[in-house]
PDB file of N, CA, C and O in Angstrom:
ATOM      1  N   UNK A   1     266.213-122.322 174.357  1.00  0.00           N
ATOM      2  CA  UNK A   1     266.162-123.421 175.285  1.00  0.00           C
ATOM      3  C   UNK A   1     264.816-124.128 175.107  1.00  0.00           C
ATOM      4  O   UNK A   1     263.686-123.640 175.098  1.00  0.00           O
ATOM      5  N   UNK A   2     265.314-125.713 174.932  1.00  0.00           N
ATOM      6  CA  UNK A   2     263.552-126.343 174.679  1.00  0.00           C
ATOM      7  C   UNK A   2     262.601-125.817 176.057  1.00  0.00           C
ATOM      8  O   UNK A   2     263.157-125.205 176.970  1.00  0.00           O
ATOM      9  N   UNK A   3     261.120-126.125 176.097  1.00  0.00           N
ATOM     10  CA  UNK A   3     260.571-126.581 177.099  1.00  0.00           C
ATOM     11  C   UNK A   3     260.872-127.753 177.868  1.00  0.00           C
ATOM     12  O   UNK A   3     261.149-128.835 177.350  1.00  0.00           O
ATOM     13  N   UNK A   4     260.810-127.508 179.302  1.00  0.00           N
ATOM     14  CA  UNK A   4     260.550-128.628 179.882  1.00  0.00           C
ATOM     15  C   UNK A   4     259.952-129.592 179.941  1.00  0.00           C
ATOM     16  O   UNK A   4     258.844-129.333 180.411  1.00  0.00           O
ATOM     17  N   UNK A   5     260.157-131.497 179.527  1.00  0.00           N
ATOM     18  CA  UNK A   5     258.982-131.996 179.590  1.00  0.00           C
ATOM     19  C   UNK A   5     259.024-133.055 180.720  1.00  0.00           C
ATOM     20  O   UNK A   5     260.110-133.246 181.267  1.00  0.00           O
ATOM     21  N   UNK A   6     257.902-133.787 181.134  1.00  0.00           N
ATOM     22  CA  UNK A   6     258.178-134.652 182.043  1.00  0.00           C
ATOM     23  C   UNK A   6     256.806-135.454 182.091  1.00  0.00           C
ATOM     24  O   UNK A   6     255.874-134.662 181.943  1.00  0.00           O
ATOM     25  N   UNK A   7     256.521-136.324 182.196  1.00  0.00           N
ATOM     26  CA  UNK A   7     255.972-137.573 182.465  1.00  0.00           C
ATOM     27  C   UNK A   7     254.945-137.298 183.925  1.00  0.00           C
ATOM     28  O   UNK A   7     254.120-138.053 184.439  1.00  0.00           O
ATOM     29  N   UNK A   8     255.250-136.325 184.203  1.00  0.00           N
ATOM     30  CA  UNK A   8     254.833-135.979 185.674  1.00  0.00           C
ATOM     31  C   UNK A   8     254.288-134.878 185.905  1.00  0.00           C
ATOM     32  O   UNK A   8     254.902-134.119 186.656  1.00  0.00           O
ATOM     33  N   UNK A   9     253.135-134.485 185.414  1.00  0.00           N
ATOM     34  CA  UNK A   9     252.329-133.198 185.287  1.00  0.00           C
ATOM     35  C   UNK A   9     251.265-133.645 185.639  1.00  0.00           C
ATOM     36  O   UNK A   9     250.721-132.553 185.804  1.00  0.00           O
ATOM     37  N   UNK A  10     250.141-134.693 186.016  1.00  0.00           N
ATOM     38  CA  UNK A  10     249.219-134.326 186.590  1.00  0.00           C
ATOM     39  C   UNK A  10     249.620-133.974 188.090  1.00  0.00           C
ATOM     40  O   UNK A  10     250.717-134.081 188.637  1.00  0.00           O
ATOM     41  N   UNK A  11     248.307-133.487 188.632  1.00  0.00           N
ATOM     42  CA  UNK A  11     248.240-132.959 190.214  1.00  0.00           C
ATOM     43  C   UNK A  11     247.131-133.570 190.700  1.00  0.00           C
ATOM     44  O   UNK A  11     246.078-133.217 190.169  1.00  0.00           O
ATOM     45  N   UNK A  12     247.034-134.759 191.949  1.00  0.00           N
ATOM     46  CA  UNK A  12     246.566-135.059 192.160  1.00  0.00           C
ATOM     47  C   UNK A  12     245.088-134.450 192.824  1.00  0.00           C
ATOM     48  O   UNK A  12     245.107-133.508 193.617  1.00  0.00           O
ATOM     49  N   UNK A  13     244.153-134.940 192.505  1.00  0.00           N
ATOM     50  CA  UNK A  13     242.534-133.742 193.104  1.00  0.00           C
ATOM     51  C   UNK A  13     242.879-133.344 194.270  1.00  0.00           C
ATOM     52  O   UNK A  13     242.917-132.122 194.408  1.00  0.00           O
ATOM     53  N   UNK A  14     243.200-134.115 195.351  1.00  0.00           N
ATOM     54  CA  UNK A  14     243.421-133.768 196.549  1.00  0.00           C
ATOM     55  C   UNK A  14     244.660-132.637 196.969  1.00  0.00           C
ATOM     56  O   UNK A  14     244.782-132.171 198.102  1.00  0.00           O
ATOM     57  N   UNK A  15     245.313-132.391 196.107  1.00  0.00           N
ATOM     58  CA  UNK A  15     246.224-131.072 195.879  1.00  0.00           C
ATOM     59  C   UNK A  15     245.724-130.223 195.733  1.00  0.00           C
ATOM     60  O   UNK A  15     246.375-129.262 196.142  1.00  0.00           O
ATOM     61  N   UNK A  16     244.811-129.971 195.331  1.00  0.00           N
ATOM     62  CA  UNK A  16     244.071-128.940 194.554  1.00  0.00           C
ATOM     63  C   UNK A  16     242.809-128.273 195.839  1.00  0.00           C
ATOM     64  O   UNK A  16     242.170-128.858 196.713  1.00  0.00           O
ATOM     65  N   UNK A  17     242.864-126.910 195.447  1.00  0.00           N
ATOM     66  CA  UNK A  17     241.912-126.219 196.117  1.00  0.00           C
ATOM     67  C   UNK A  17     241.296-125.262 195.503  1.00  0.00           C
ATOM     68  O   UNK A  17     241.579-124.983 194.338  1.00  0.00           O
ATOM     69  N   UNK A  18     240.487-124.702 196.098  1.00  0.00           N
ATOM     70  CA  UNK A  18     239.360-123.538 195.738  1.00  0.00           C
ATOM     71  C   UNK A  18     240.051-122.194 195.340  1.00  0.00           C
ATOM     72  O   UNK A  18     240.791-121.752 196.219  1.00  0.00           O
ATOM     73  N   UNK A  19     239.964-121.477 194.229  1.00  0.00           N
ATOM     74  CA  UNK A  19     240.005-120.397 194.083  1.00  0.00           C
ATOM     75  C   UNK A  19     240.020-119.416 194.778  1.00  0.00           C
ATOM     76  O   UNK A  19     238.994-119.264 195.442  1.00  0.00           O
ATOM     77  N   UNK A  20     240.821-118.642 194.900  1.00  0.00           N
ATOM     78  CA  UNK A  20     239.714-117.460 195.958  1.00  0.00           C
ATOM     79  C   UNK A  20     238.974-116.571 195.026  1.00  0.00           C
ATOM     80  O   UNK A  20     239.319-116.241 193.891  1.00  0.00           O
ATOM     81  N   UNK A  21     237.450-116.091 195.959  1.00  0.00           N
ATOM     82  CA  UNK A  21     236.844-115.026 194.611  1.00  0.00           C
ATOM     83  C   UNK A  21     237.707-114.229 194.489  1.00  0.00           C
ATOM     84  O   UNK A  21     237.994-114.308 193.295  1.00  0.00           O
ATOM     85  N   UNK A  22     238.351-113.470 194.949  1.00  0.00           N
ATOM     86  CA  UNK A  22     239.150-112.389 193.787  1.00  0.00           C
ATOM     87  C   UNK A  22     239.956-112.837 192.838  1.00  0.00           C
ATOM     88  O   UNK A  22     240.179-112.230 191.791  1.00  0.00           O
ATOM     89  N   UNK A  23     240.376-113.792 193.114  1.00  0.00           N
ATOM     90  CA  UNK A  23     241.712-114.409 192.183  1.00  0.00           C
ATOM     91  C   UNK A  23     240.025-114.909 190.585  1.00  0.00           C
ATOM     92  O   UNK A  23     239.725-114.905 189.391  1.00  0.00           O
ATOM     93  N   UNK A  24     239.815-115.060 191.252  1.00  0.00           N
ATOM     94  CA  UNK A  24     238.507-115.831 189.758  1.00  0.00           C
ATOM     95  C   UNK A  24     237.694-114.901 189.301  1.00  0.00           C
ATOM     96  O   UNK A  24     237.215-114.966 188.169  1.00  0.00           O
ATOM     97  N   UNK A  25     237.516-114.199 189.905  1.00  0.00           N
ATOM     98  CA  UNK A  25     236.965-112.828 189.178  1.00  0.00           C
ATOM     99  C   UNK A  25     237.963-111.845 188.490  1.00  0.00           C
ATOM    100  O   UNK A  25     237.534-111.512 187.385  1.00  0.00           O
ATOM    101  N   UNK A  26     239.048-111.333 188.774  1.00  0.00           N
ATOM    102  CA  UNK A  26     239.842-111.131 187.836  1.00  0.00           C
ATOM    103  C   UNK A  26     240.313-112.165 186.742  1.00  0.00           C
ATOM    104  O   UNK A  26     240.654-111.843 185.604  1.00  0.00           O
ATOM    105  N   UNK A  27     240.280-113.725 187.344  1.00  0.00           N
ATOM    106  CA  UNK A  27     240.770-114.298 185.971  1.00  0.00           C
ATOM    107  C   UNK A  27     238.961-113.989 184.893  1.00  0.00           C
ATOM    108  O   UNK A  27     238.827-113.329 183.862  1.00  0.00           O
ATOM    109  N   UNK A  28     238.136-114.580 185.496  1.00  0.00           N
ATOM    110  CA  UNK A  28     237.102-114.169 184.619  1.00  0.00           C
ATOM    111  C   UNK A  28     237.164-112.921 183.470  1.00  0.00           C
ATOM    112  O   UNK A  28     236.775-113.091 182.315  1.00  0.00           O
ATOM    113  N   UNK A  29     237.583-111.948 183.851  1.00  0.00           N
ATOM    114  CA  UNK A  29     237.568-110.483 183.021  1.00  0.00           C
ATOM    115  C   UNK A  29     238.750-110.791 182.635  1.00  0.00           C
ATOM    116  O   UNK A  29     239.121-109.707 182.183  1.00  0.00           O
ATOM    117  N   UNK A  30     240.044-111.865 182.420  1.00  0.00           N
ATOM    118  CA  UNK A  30     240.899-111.796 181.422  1.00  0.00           C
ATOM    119  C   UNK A  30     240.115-112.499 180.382  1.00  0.00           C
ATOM    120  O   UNK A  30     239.822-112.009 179.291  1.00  0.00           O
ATOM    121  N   UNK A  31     239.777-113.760 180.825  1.00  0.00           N
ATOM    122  CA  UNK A  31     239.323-114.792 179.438  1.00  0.00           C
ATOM    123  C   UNK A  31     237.851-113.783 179.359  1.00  0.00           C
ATOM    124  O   UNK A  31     236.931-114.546 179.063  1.00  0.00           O
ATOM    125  N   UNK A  32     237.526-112.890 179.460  1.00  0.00           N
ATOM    126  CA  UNK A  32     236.030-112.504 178.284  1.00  0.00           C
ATOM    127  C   UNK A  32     237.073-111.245 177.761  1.00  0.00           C
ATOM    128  O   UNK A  32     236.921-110.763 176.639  1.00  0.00           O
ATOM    129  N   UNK A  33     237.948-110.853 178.518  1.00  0.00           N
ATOM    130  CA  UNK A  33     238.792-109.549 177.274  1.00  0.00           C
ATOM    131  C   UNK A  33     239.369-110.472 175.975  1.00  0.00           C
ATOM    132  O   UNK A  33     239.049-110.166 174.826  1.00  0.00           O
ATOM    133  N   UNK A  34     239.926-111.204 176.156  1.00  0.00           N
ATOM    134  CA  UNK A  34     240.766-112.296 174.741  1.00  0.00           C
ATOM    135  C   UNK A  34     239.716-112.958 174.397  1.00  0.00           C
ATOM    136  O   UNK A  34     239.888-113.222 173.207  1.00  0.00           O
ATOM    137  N   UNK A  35     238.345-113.546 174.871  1.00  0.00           N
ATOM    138  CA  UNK A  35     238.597-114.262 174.275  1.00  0.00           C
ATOM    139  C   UNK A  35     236.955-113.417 172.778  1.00  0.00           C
ATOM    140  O   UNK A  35     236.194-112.461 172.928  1.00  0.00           O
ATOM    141  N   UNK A  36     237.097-114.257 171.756  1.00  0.00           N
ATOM    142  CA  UNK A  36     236.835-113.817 170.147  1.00  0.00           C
ATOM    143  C   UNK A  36     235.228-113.830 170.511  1.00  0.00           C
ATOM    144  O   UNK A  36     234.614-112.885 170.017  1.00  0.00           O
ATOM    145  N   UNK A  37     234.234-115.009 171.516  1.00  0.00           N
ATOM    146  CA  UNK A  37     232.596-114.266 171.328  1.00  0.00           C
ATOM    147  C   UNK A  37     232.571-115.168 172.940  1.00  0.00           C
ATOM    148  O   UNK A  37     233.407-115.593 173.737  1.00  0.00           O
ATOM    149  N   UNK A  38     230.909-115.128 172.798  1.00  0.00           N
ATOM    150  CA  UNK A  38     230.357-115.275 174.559  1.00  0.00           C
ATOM    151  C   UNK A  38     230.745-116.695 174.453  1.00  0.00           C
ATOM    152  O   UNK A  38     231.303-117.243 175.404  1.00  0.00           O
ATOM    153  N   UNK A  39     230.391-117.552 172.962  1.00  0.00           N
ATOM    154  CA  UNK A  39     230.970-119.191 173.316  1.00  0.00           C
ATOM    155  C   UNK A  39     231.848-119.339 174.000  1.00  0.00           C
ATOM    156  O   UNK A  39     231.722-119.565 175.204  1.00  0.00           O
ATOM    157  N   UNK A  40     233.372-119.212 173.165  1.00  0.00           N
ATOM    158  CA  UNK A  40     234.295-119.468 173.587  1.00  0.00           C
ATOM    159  C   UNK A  40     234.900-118.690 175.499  1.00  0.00           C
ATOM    160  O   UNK A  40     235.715-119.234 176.244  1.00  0.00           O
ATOM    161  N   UNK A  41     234.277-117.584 175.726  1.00  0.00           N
ATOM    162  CA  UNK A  41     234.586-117.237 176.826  1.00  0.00           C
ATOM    163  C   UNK A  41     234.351-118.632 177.760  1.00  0.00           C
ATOM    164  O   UNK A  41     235.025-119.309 178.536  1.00  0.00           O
ATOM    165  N   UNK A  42     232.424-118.645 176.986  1.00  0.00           N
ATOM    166  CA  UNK A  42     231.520-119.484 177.778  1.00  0.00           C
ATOM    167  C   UNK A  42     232.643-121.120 178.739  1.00  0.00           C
ATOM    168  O   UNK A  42     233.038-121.530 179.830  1.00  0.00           O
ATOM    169  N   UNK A  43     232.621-121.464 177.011  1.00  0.00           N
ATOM    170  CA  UNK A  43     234.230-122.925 177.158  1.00  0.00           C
ATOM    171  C   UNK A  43     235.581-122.420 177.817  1.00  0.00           C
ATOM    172  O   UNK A  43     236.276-123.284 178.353  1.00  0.00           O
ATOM    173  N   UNK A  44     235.917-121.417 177.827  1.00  0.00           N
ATOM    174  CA  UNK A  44     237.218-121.093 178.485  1.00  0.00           C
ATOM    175  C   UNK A  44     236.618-121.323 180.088  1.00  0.00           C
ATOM    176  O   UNK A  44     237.187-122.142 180.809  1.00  0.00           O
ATOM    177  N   UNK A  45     235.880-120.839 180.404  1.00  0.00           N
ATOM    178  CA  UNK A  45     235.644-120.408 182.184  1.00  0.00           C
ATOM    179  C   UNK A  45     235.798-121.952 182.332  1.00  0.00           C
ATOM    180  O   UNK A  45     236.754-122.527 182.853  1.00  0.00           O
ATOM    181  N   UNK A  46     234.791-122.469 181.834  1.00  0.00           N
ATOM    182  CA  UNK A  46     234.343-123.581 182.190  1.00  0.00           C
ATOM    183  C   UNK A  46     235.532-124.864 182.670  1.00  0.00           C
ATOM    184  O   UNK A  46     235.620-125.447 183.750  1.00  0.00           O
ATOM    185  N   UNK A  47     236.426-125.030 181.323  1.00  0.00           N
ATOM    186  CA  UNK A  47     237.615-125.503 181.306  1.00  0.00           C
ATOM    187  C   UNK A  47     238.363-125.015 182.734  1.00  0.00           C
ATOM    188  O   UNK A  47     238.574-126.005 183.434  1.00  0.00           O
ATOM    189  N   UNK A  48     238.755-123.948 183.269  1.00  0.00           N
ATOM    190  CA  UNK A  48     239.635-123.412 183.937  1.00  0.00           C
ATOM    191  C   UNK A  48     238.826-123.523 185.138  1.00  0.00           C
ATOM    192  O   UNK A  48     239.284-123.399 186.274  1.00  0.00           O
ATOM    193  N   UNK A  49     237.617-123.759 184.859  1.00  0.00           N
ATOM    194  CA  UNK A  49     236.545-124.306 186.561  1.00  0.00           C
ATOM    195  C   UNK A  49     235.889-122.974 187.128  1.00  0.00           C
ATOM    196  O   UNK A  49     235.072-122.806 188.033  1.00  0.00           O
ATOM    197  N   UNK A  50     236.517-122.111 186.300  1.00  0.00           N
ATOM    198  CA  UNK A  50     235.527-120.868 187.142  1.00  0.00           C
ATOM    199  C   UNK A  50     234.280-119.661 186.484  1.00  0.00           C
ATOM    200  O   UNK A  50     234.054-118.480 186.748  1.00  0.00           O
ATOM    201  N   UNK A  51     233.602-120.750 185.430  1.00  0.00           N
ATOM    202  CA  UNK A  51     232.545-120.446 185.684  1.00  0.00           C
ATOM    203  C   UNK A  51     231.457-119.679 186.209  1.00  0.00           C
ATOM    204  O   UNK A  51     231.346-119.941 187.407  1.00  0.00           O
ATOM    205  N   UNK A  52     230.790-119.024 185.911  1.00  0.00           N
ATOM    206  CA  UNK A  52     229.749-118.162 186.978  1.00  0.00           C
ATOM    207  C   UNK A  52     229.224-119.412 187.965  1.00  0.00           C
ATOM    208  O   UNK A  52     229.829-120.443 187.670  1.00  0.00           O
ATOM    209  N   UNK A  53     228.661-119.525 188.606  1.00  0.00           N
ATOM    210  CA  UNK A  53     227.968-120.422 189.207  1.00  0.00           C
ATOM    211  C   UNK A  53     228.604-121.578 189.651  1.00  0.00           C
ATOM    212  O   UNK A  53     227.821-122.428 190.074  1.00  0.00           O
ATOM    213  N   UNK A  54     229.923-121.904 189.688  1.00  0.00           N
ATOM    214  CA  UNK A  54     230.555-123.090 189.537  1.00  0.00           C
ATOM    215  C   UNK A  54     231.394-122.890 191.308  1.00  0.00           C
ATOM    216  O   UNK A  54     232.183-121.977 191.548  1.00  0.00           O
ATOM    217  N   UNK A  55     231.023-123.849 192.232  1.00  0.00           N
ATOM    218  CA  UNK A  55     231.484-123.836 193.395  1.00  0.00           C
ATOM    219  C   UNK A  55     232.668-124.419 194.020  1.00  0.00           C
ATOM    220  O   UNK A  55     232.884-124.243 195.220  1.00  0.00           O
TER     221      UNK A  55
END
C-alpha cells in the first residue's frame, strides 16, 4: 500500500506545545543511541527542538 500523501501536513505553531521533560529526555537517549558521532546527535536534537538547553 503506497504512503499517504496530502498537501496538508504543516501544523500550525499555535498547535503545537511543549514537550514534557520525560517525553524529551527519553527521546534524547534514542537519537544519541542511533545516532553515528556527537555532530549528528548534536543536529538531530536540535532539529526535533529538544536540545539540552532549548526551552
Amino acid at each position: 500500500m503506497p504512503a499517504k500523501t496530502s498537501d496538508k501536513t504543516e501544523i500550525p505553531d499555535e498547535d503545537l506545545g511543549p514537550v514534557a521533560d520525560e517525553t524529551a529526555n527519553s527521546a534524547r537517549r534514542v537519537v544519541a543511541a542511533y545516532a553515528t558521532d556527537a555532530d549528528e546527535c548534536r543536529v538531530l536534537l536540535s532539529m526535533l527542538g529538544i536540545a539540552p538547553g532549548d526551552a
